[in-house]
mmCIF file of C-alpha atoms in Angstrom:
data_model
loop_
_atom_site.group_PDB
_atom_site.id
_atom_site.type_symbol
_atom_site.label_atom_id
_atom_site.label_comp_id
_atom_site.label_asym_id
_atom_site.label_seq_id
_atom_site.Cartn_x
_atom_site.Cartn_y
_atom_site.Cartn_z
ATOM 1 C CA GLN B 1 -4.328 149.936 -17.722
ATOM 2 C CA LYS B 2 -5.967 153.098 -16.488
ATOM 3 C CA GLU B 3 -3.556 155.994 -16.252
ATOM 4 C CA VAL B 4 -3.753 159.294 -14.488
ATOM 5 C CA GLU B 5 -1.048 161.769 -15.386
ATOM 6 C CA GLN B 6 0.104 164.803 -13.474
ATOM 7 C CA ASN B 7 3.109 167.034 -13.883
ATOM 8 C CA SER B 8 5.294 166.317 -10.866
ATOM 9 C CA GLY B 9 6.371 169.963 -10.571
ATOM 10 C CA PRO B 10 7.265 171.677 -8.446
ATOM 11 C CA LEU B 11 4.851 174.388 -9.428
ATOM 12 C CA SER B 12 5.997 177.604 -7.804
ATOM 13 C CA VAL B 13 3.616 180.559 -7.482
ATOM 14 C CA PRO B 14 3.784 183.788 -5.479
ATOM 15 C CA GLU B 15 1.457 184.359 -2.580
ATOM 16 C CA GLY B 16 -1.880 185.741 -3.745
ATOM 17 C CA ALA B 17 -1.627 184.277 -7.250
ATOM 18 C CA ILE B 18 -3.789 181.595 -8.825
ATOM 19 C CA ALA B 19 -2.269 178.128 -8.819
ATOM 20 C CA SER B 20 -3.447 175.846 -11.618
ATOM 21 C CA LEU B 21 -2.957 172.107 -11.249
ATOM 22 C CA ASN B 22 -3.767 169.782 -14.114
ATOM 23 C CA CYS B 23 -4.523 166.105 -14.488
ATOM 24 C CA THR B 24 -5.277 163.969 -17.541
ATOM 25 C CA TYR B 25 -6.716 160.468 -17.566
ATOM 26 C CA SER B 26 -6.804 157.683 -20.097
ATOM 27 C CA ASP B 27 -10.086 155.899 -19.389
ATOM 28 C CA ARG B 28 -12.985 157.542 -21.227
ATOM 29 C CA GLY B 29 -15.396 155.694 -18.959
ATOM 30 C CA SER B 30 -14.142 157.518 -15.879
ATOM 31 C CA GLN B 31 -16.973 158.923 -13.821
ATOM 32 C CA SER B 32 -15.706 160.558 -10.663
ATOM 33 C CA PHE B 33 -12.746 162.824 -10.067
ATOM 34 C CA PHE B 34 -11.067 163.810 -6.849
ATOM 35 C CA TRP B 35 -8.357 166.092 -5.588
ATOM 36 C CA TYR B 36 -6.407 165.224 -2.471
ATOM 37 C CA ARG B 37 -3.913 167.441 -0.685
ATOM 38 C CA GLN B 38 -0.932 165.855 1.022
ATOM 39 C CA TYR B 39 1.355 167.859 3.250
ATOM 40 C CA SER B 40 4.896 166.604 3.640
ATOM 41 C CA GLY B 41 4.977 163.676 6.057
ATOM 42 C CA LYS B 42 1.187 163.528 6.291
ATOM 43 C CA SER B 43 -1.515 161.409 4.685
ATOM 44 C CA PRO B 44 -3.720 162.555 1.784
ATOM 45 C CA GLU B 45 -6.803 164.584 2.604
ATOM 46 C CA LEU B 46 -9.775 164.867 0.260
ATOM 47 C CA ILE B 47 -10.408 168.506 -0.669
ATOM 48 C CA MET B 48 -12.593 168.437 -3.786
ATOM 49 C CA PHE B 49 -14.593 166.068 -5.937
ATOM 50 C CA ILE B 50 -16.421 166.601 -9.205
ATOM 51 C CA TYR B 51 -18.691 164.320 -11.193
ATOM 52 C CA SER B 52 -20.095 166.528 -13.988
ATOM 53 C CA ASN B 53 -18.540 168.587 -16.731
ATOM 54 C CA GLY B 54 -17.914 172.197 -15.821
ATOM 55 C CA ASP B 55 -16.739 173.988 -12.720
ATOM 56 C CA LYS B 56 -17.300 173.319 -9.057
ATOM 57 C CA GLU B 57 -16.292 175.947 -6.539
ATOM 58 C CA ASP B 58 -15.588 175.562 -2.841
ATOM 59 C CA GLY B 59 -14.093 178.602 -1.193
ATOM 60 C CA ARG B 60 -10.755 179.367 -2.813
ATOM 61 C CA PHE B 61 -10.769 176.054 -4.699
ATOM 62 C CA THR B 62 -12.351 175.390 -8.094
ATOM 63 C CA ALA B 63 -12.350 172.010 -9.776
ATOM 64 C CA GLN B 64 -12.847 171.970 -13.525
ATOM 65 C CA LEU B 65 -13.794 168.890 -15.520
ATOM 66 C CA ASN B 66 -13.743 168.395 -19.278
ATOM 67 C CA LYS B 67 -14.656 164.811 -20.105
ATOM 68 C CA ALA B 68 -14.348 165.308 -23.856
ATOM 69 C CA SER B 69 -10.712 166.316 -23.446
ATOM 70 C CA GLN B 70 -10.182 163.925 -20.515
ATOM 71 C CA TYR B 71 -8.737 166.415 -18.123
ATOM 72 C CA VAL B 72 -9.532 167.731 -14.715
ATOM 73 C CA SER B 73 -7.922 170.711 -13.076
ATOM 74 C CA LEU B 74 -7.770 172.378 -9.698
ATOM 75 C CA LEU B 75 -7.500 176.132 -9.358
ATOM 76 C CA ILE B 76 -6.459 177.672 -6.072
ATOM 77 C CA ARG B 77 -7.202 181.376 -5.870
ATOM 78 C CA ASP B 78 -5.339 183.746 -3.574
ATOM 79 C CA SER B 79 -2.703 181.078 -2.930
ATOM 80 C CA GLN B 80 -1.222 181.034 0.562
ATOM 81 C CA PRO B 81 2.043 179.527 1.822
ATOM 82 C CA SER B 82 -0.145 177.068 3.758
ATOM 83 C CA ASP B 83 -1.324 175.697 0.398
ATOM 84 C CA SER B 84 2.189 174.382 -0.247
ATOM 85 C CA ALA B 85 1.712 170.630 -0.544
ATOM 86 C CA THR B 86 1.483 167.814 -3.041
ATOM 87 C CA TYR B 87 -1.858 167.585 -4.810
ATOM 88 C CA LEU B 88 -3.032 164.159 -5.924
ATOM 89 C CA CYS B 89 -5.590 163.644 -8.650
ATOM 90 C CA ALA B 90 -7.710 160.494 -8.407
ATOM 91 C CA VAL B 91 -10.146 159.065 -10.939
ATOM 92 C CA THR B 92 -12.724 156.279 -10.674
ATOM 93 C CA GLY B 93 -14.552 154.399 -13.386
ATOM 94 C CA GLY B 94 -16.981 151.529 -13.186
ATOM 95 C CA SER B 95 -15.414 150.152 -10.029
ATOM 96 C CA TYR B 96 -15.162 152.274 -6.951
ATOM 97 C CA ILE B 97 -11.440 151.870 -6.757
ATOM 98 C CA PRO B 98 -9.665 155.128 -7.560
ATOM 99 C CA THR B 99 -6.564 155.365 -9.673
ATOM 100 C CA PHE B 100 -4.208 158.011 -8.332
ATOM 101 C CA GLY B 101 -1.825 160.231 -10.199
ATOM 102 C CA ARG B 102 1.678 160.682 -8.826
ATOM 103 C CA GLY B 103 0.925 164.155 -7.611
ATOM 104 C CA THR B 104 2.048 167.713 -8.307
ATOM 105 C CA SER B 105 4.151 169.550 -5.766
ATOM 106 C CA LEU B 106 2.975 173.124 -5.211
ATOM 107 C CA ILE B 107 5.157 175.755 -3.560
ATOM 108 C CA VAL B 108 3.616 179.104 -2.650
ATOM 109 C CA HIS B 109 6.336 181.574 -1.806
ATOM 110 C CA PRO B 110 5.760 184.786 0.167
ATOM 111 C CA ASP H 1 -15.110 163.365 11.857
ATOM 112 C CA VAL H 2 -13.891 160.162 10.312
ATOM 113 C CA LYS H 3 -11.042 158.701 12.222
ATOM 114 C CA VAL H 4 -8.716 156.134 10.707
ATOM 115 C CA THR H 5 -5.884 155.019 12.929
ATOM 116 C CA GLN H 6 -2.879 152.849 12.227
ATOM 117 C CA SER H 7 -1.023 150.849 14.828
ATOM 118 C CA SER H 8 2.417 152.376 14.328
ATOM 119 C CA ARG H 9 3.846 155.528 12.778
ATOM 120 C CA TYR H 10 7.300 154.059 12.372
ATOM 121 C CA LEU H 11 8.362 150.433 12.251
ATOM 122 C CA VAL H 12 11.744 148.792 11.674
ATOM 123 C CA LYS H 13 11.861 145.093 10.873
ATOM 124 C CA ARG H 14 14.449 142.627 9.686
ATOM 125 C CA THR H 15 14.391 140.762 6.395
ATOM 126 C CA GLY H 16 12.352 137.574 6.668
ATOM 127 C CA GLU H 17 10.236 138.710 9.616
ATOM 128 C CA LYS H 18 6.458 138.473 9.523
ATOM 129 C CA VAL H 19 5.011 141.957 9.856
ATOM 130 C CA PHE H 20 1.493 142.997 10.856
ATOM 131 C CA LEU H 21 0.134 146.460 10.121
ATOM 132 C CA GLU H 22 -3.189 147.265 11.745
ATOM 133 C CA CYS H 23 -5.801 149.776 10.685
ATOM 134 C CA VAL H 24 -8.957 150.729 12.568
ATOM 135 C CA GLN H 25 -11.744 153.069 11.492
ATOM 136 C CA ASP H 26 -14.520 154.342 13.723
ATOM 137 C CA MET H 27 -17.129 155.407 11.156
ATOM 138 C CA ASP H 28 -18.688 152.034 10.367
ATOM 139 C CA HIS H 29 -17.314 152.176 6.822
ATOM 140 C CA GLU H 30 -17.830 149.120 4.663
ATOM 141 C CA ASN H 31 -14.789 149.621 2.442
ATOM 142 C CA MET H 32 -11.180 149.569 3.559
ATOM 143 C CA PHE H 33 -7.981 149.828 1.554
ATOM 144 C CA TRP H 34 -4.251 149.355 1.909
ATOM 145 C CA TYR H 35 -1.858 151.407 -0.211
ATOM 146 C CA ARG H 36 1.846 151.891 -0.323
ATOM 147 C CA GLN H 37 3.367 155.195 -1.337
ATOM 148 C CA ASP H 38 6.853 155.512 -2.754
ATOM 149 C CA PRO H 39 8.630 158.590 -4.131
ATOM 150 C CA GLY H 40 8.030 158.912 -7.853
ATOM 151 C CA LEU H 41 5.535 156.046 -7.901
ATOM 152 C CA GLY H 42 2.595 157.602 -6.139
ATOM 153 C CA LEU H 43 -0.086 155.651 -4.324
ATOM 154 C CA ARG H 44 -0.432 152.010 -5.308
ATOM 155 C CA LEU H 45 -3.273 149.800 -4.128
ATOM 156 C CA ILE H 46 -2.238 146.565 -2.437
ATOM 157 C CA TYR H 47 -5.567 145.098 -1.272
ATOM 158 C CA PHE H 48 -9.036 146.268 -0.474
ATOM 159 C CA SER H 49 -12.059 144.890 1.333
ATOM 160 C CA TYR H 50 -15.716 145.747 0.852
ATOM 161 C CA ASP H 51 -17.064 143.657 3.696
ATOM 162 C CA VAL H 52 -16.006 141.538 6.634
ATOM 163 C CA LYS H 53 -13.996 138.523 5.515
ATOM 164 C CA MET H 54 -14.046 139.780 1.916
ATOM 165 C CA LYS H 55 -10.896 140.878 0.151
ATOM 166 C CA GLU H 56 -9.794 141.766 -3.336
ATOM 167 C CA LYS H 57 -6.329 142.136 -4.793
ATOM 168 C CA GLY H 58 -5.202 145.535 -5.892
ATOM 169 C CA ASP H 59 -2.405 146.393 -8.276
ATOM 170 C CA ILE H 60 0.536 145.044 -6.254
ATOM 171 C CA PRO H 61 -0.595 142.208 -3.937
ATOM 172 C CA GLU H 62 2.531 140.065 -4.258
ATOM 173 C CA GLY H 63 4.233 139.481 -0.934
ATOM 174 C CA TYR H 64 1.229 140.726 1.063
ATOM 175 C CA SER H 65 -1.921 139.297 2.546
ATOM 176 C CA VAL H 66 -4.797 140.856 4.462
ATOM 177 C CA SER H 67 -7.323 139.995 7.097
ATOM 178 C CA ARG H 68 -10.652 141.548 7.940
ATOM 179 C CA GLU H 69 -12.361 139.721 10.802
ATOM 180 C CA LYS H 70 -14.262 142.753 12.074
ATOM 181 C CA LYS H 71 -15.800 145.608 10.153
ATOM 182 C CA GLU H 72 -13.681 148.272 11.775
ATOM 183 C CA ARG H 73 -10.322 146.542 11.454
ATOM 184 C CA PHE H 74 -8.241 145.728 8.384
ATOM 185 C CA SER H 75 -4.811 144.181 8.755
ATOM 186 C CA LEU H 76 -1.990 144.025 6.259
ATOM 187 C CA ILE H 77 0.464 141.166 6.627
ATOM 188 C CA LEU H 78 3.911 140.905 5.134
ATOM 189 C CA GLU H 79 4.550 137.177 5.246
ATOM 190 C CA SER H 80 8.327 137.477 4.932
ATOM 191 C CA ALA H 81 9.499 141.064 4.861
ATOM 192 C CA SER H 82 11.995 142.083 2.209
ATOM 193 C CA THR H 83 13.978 145.276 1.733
ATOM 194 C CA ASN H 84 11.886 146.250 -1.312
ATOM 195 C CA GLN H 85 8.880 146.468 0.994
ATOM 196 C CA THR H 86 10.400 149.447 2.744
ATOM 197 C CA SER H 87 7.762 152.092 2.149
ATOM 198 C CA MET H 88 5.019 154.285 3.583
ATOM 199 C CA TYR H 89 1.866 152.233 4.089
ATOM 200 C CA LEU H 90 -1.453 154.028 4.109
ATOM 201 C CA CYS H 91 -4.811 152.651 5.134
ATOM 202 C CA ALA H 92 -8.052 154.239 3.938
ATOM 203 C CA SER H 93 -11.767 153.677 4.376
ATOM 204 C CA SER H 94 -14.947 154.768 2.655
ATOM 205 C CA SER H 95 -18.645 154.234 3.161
ATOM 206 C CA GLN H 96 -21.038 152.448 0.828
ATOM 207 C CA GLY H 97 -23.029 155.660 0.430
ATOM 208 C CA ALA H 98 -19.957 157.661 -0.616
ATOM 209 C CA ILE H 99 -17.722 154.887 -1.777
ATOM 210 C CA TYR H 100 -15.419 157.042 -3.819
ATOM 211 C CA GLU H 101 -14.481 159.359 -0.982
ATOM 212 C CA GLN H 102 -11.625 157.820 0.880
ATOM 213 C CA TYR H 103 -10.357 158.856 4.283
ATOM 214 C CA PHE H 104 -6.767 158.035 5.055
ATOM 215 C CA GLY H 105 -4.979 157.078 8.230
ATOM 216 C CA PRO H 106 -1.709 158.769 9.265
ATOM 217 C CA GLY H 107 0.456 156.126 7.626
ATOM 218 C CA THR H 108 3.102 153.686 8.824
ATOM 219 C CA ARG H 109 6.651 154.181 7.625
ATOM 220 C CA LEU H 110 8.110 150.694 7.467
ATOM 221 C CA THR H 111 11.819 150.102 7.102
ATOM 222 C CA VAL H 112 13.050 146.583 6.401
ATOM 223 C CA THR H 113 16.762 146.074 7.019
#
């Protein structure tokens, strides 16, 4: 059974700080890694994906992947109250069906 | 922009009723998915389809069936609704060229009483 683990939180950070969200996965054959953002009462929205070891930056977001340690993280720089949401980590392996973590709730307070 | 729509935002049904949830996508995506999302349990895959008339079971198919007669439409059917099927149901689609990148509909909150 493939597992994707996330700390449920909530993770609380002050406005302007860096928020660090972490995800670990059990399947060493995992190939693709995704971060979705889900606002309360809304559906998940894809914000980042990463396939190779290292960092991938997109605006204020950086995804970091370490396949040897089987973790993927999402850094949000200059956090804003509008970043307050639940962040879902998703991982795919040989099939194209992602396995989702349960999500980490992020609260950015002014 | 990918658009995935679902037939209802909120639905209330009685135990034993047959329930149809409809999902339509307008981006000619080959793959479509049905999930349910429950507090503390995250997103769980019910069924998916990678082509018209094709379907595959996900992690929790019991009590559900699906239908995909047209490429753009994927229906989830609860044959005999039960209270433990009260949940948020999310439809998603993805293309063959970017099969891992799923786009979600707004969700249907189903309550079975």
